[in-house]
Coordinates of N, CA and C in Angstrom, one line a residue:
M1 N 96.6 -160.3 -9.5 CA 96.5 -161.1 -10.7 C 95.1 -161.4 -11.0
P2 N 94.5 -161.0 -12.1 CA 93.1 -161.2 -12.4 C 92.8 -162.7 -12.4
M3 N 91.5 -163.0 -12.1 CA 91.1 -164.4 -12.0 C 89.8 -164.5 -13.0
L4 N 89.9 -165.4 -13.8 CA 88.7 -165.7 -14.7 C 87.9 -166.9 -14.0
M5 N 86.7 -166.6 -13.7 CA 85.9 -167.6 -12.9 C 85.0 -168.4 -13.9
L6 N 84.6 -169.5 -13.4 CA 83.7 -170.4 -14.1 C 82.5 -170.7 -13.3
Q7 N 81.4 -171.0 -13.9 CA 80.2 -171.5 -13.2 C 79.9 -172.9 -13.7
C8 N 79.8 -173.8 -12.7 CA 79.5 -175.2 -13.0 C 78.2 -175.3 -13.9
K9 N 78.3 -176.0 -15.0 CA 77.2 -176.2 -15.8 C 76.2 -177.2 -15.3
T10 N 76.6 -177.9 -14.2 CA 75.7 -178.9 -13.6 C 75.0 -178.4 -12.4
C11 N 75.7 -177.7 -11.5 CA 75.1 -177.3 -10.2 C 75.1 -175.8 -10.0
G12 N 75.8 -175.0 -10.9 CA 75.8 -173.6 -10.8 C 76.9 -173.0 -9.8
E13 N 77.7 -173.9 -9.2 CA 78.7 -173.4 -8.3 C 79.7 -172.6 -9.1
V14 N 80.1 -171.4 -8.5 CA 81.1 -170.6 -9.1 C 82.5 -170.9 -8.5
F15 N 83.5 -171.2 -9.4 CA 84.8 -171.6 -8.9 C 85.9 -171.0 -9.8
P16 N 87.1 -170.8 -9.2 CA 88.2 -170.2 -10.0 C 88.5 -171.1 -11.2
G17 N 88.6 -170.5 -12.4 CA 88.9 -171.3 -13.6 C 90.4 -171.1 -14.0
L18 N 90.9 -169.8 -13.9 CA 92.2 -169.5 -14.5 C 92.7 -168.2 -13.9
Y19 N 93.9 -168.2 -13.5 CA 94.6 -166.9 -13.2 C 95.3 -166.4 -14.4
V20 N 95.2 -165.1 -14.7 CA 96.0 -164.6 -15.8 C 96.9 -163.4 -15.3
P21 N 98.0 -163.3 -16.0 CA 99.0 -162.2 -15.6 C 98.4 -160.9 -15.7
E22 N 98.8 -159.9 -14.9 CA 98.3 -158.5 -15.0 C 98.7 -158.0 -16.3
G23 N 97.8 -157.2 -16.9 CA 98.0 -156.6 -18.2 C 97.9 -157.5 -19.4
S24 N 97.3 -158.7 -19.2 CA 97.2 -159.7 -20.3 C 96.2 -159.1 -21.4
T25 N 96.4 -159.4 -22.6 CA 95.5 -159.0 -23.7 C 94.4 -159.9 -23.8
D26 N 93.3 -159.5 -24.5 CA 92.2 -160.4 -24.8 C 92.6 -161.6 -25.6
D27 N 93.6 -161.4 -26.5 CA 94.1 -162.5 -27.3 C 94.8 -163.6 -26.4
F28 N 95.5 -163.1 -25.4 CA 96.2 -164.0 -24.5 C 95.1 -164.8 -23.7
K29 N 94.1 -164.1 -23.2 CA 93.0 -164.7 -22.4 C 92.3 -165.8 -23.3
A30 N 92.0 -165.5 -24.6 CA 91.3 -166.4 -25.5 C 92.2 -167.6 -25.7
T31 N 93.5 -167.5 -25.9 CA 94.4 -168.6 -26.0 C 94.4 -169.5 -24.8
A32 N 94.5 -168.8 -23.6 CA 94.6 -169.5 -22.4 C 93.4 -170.3 -22.0
T33 N 92.2 -169.7 -22.3 CA 91.0 -170.4 -22.0 C 90.6 -171.5 -22.9
N34 N 91.3 -171.5 -24.1 CA 91.0 -172.6 -25.0 C 92.0 -173.8 -24.9
S35 N 93.1 -173.6 -24.1 CA 94.1 -174.6 -24.0 C 93.7 -175.8 -23.1
D36 N 93.0 -175.5 -22.0 CA 92.5 -176.6 -21.1 C 91.0 -176.4 -20.9
T37 N 90.2 -177.1 -21.6 CA 88.8 -176.9 -21.7 C 88.0 -177.7 -20.7
T38 N 88.6 -178.7 -20.0 CA 87.8 -179.5 -19.0 C 88.2 -179.0 -17.6
H39 N 87.2 -178.7 -16.8 CA 87.4 -178.3 -15.4 C 86.5 -179.1 -14.5
I40 N 86.9 -179.3 -13.3 CA 86.1 -180.1 -12.3 C 85.8 -179.2 -11.1
S41 N 84.5 -179.1 -10.8 CA 84.1 -178.3 -9.6 C 84.4 -179.0 -8.4
S42 N 84.2 -178.4 -7.2 CA 84.5 -179.0 -5.9 C 83.5 -180.2 -5.7
R43 N 82.4 -180.1 -6.4 CA 81.4 -181.2 -6.2 C 81.6 -182.3 -7.2
K44 N 82.8 -182.3 -7.9 CA 83.3 -183.4 -8.8 C 82.5 -183.4 -10.1
H45 N 81.9 -182.3 -10.5 CA 81.2 -182.2 -11.8 C 82.3 -181.8 -12.8
S46 N 82.4 -182.6 -13.9 CA 83.4 -182.4 -14.9 C 82.7 -181.8 -16.2
N47 N 83.1 -180.6 -16.6 CA 82.4 -180.0 -17.8 C 83.5 -179.4 -18.7
E48 N 83.1 -179.3 -20.0 CA 83.9 -178.6 -21.0 C 83.5 -177.2 -21.0
Y49 N 84.5 -176.3 -21.1 CA 84.2 -174.8 -21.1 C 84.9 -174.2 -22.3
V50 N 84.3 -173.2 -22.9 CA 84.9 -172.4 -23.9 C 85.1 -171.0 -23.5
T51 N 85.8 -170.2 -24.3 CA 86.2 -168.8 -23.9 C 85.0 -168.0 -23.3
I52 N 83.8 -168.1 -23.9 CA 82.7 -167.2 -23.4 C 82.2 -167.7 -22.1
D53 N 82.5 -168.9 -21.6 CA 82.1 -169.4 -20.3 C 82.8 -168.7 -19.1
Y54 N 84.0 -168.1 -19.4 CA 84.8 -167.5 -18.3 C 84.3 -166.1 -18.0
M55 N 84.2 -165.8 -16.7 CA 83.8 -164.5 -16.2 C 85.0 -163.8 -15.6
D56 N 85.2 -162.5 -16.0 CA 86.3 -161.8 -15.4 C 85.8 -161.0 -14.2
W57 N 86.1 -161.5 -13.0 CA 85.7 -160.8 -11.8 C 86.8 -160.1 -11.1
S58 N 87.8 -159.6 -11.8 CA 88.9 -158.9 -11.2 C 88.5 -157.4 -11.0

């Protein structure tokens, strides 16, 4: 299952943002990454993310 990663905008930590089903389209990924825009890193930094912030490291 591909994983879209995020990089914390505060400290630069890279952490898992979203798992997407195998064979997902770009449209699905755009919809999924816009549905929940707030993520918290392990260092408790809360940031808003948009589709272009997600990195596909699969």
